[in-house]
Coordinates of C-alpha atoms in Angstrom, one line a residue:
M209 CA 103.1 112.8 106.1
T210 CA 101.0 110.7 108.4
D211 CA 102.6 108.6 111.1
E212 CA 101.6 105.5 109.3
A213 CA 103.2 106.6 106.0
Q214 CA 106.3 107.5 108.0
K215 CA 106.5 104.1 109.6
Q216 CA 106.0 102.4 106.1
F217 CA 108.8 104.6 104.6
E218 CA 111.2 103.8 107.5
K219 CA 110.9 100.1 106.4
S220 CA 111.8 100.8 102.8
P221 CA 115.3 100.5 101.4
S222 CA 115.3 104.3 100.7
W223 CA 115.3 105.0 104.4
D224 CA 118.9 103.7 104.6
N225 CA 120.0 106.0 101.7
P226 CA 122.0 108.9 103.2
Q227 CA 121.1 111.1 100.2
V228 CA 117.4 110.9 101.2
H229 CA 118.2 112.4 104.6
Q230 CA 120.5 115.0 103.1
A231 CA 117.9 116.0 100.5
T232 CA 115.3 116.3 103.3
G233 CA 117.7 118.8 105.0
V234 CA 118.0 120.8 101.8
I235 CA 114.2 121.0 101.6
V236 CA 114.0 122.1 105.3
A237 CA 116.5 124.9 104.5
Q238 CA 114.7 125.9 101.3
T239 CA 111.2 125.9 102.7
N240 CA 111.5 126.2 106.5
A241 CA 109.3 123.1 106.8
S242 CA 109.8 120.6 109.6
P243 CA 111.9 117.6 108.8
N244 CA 108.7 115.4 108.6
E245 CA 107.0 117.8 106.3
A246 CA 110.1 118.0 104.1
L247 CA 110.4 114.3 103.8
G248 CA 106.7 114.2 102.9
R249 CA 107.3 116.8 100.2
L250 CA 110.2 114.7 98.8
I251 CA 108.1 111.5 98.8
G252 CA 105.1 113.4 97.3
Y253 CA 107.3 114.8 94.5
A254 CA 108.6 111.4 93.7
E255 CA 105.1 110.0 93.6
S256 CA 103.7 112.8 91.4
T257 CA 106.6 112.5 88.9
D258 CA 106.6 108.6 89.0
A259 CA 110.3 108.8 90.1
S260 CA 111.9 106.9 92.9
V261 CA 112.6 108.6 96.2
D262 CA 116.3 107.9 95.7
Q263 CA 116.3 109.5 92.3
V264 CA 114.5 112.6 93.5
A265 CA 116.9 112.9 96.4
A266 CA 119.9 112.7 94.1
D267 CA 118.4 115.3 91.8
I268 CA 117.8 117.7 94.8
L269 CA 121.4 117.3 95.8
A270 CA 122.5 117.9 92.2
Y271 CA 120.5 121.2 92.2
K272 CA 118.2 119.8 89.5
I273 CA 115.1 120.2 91.7
A274 CA 114.4 123.1 94.1
F275 CA 111.5 123.6 96.5
T276 CA 111.6 127.4 96.7

């Protein structure tokens, strides 16, 4: 994720959702990606599936989506 995209995301309501941060940690554990890369993967998945970042985060924590 670019620095500009990161800054824009930090201004969104999803940034305050603890599940987004927890799901980012799950992606880090599954892929050995950096936290920034993991967040980028979460956002990219949401964009590619036309889902919200919050919904993708919830699905990751519910073991409906895995990045392995």
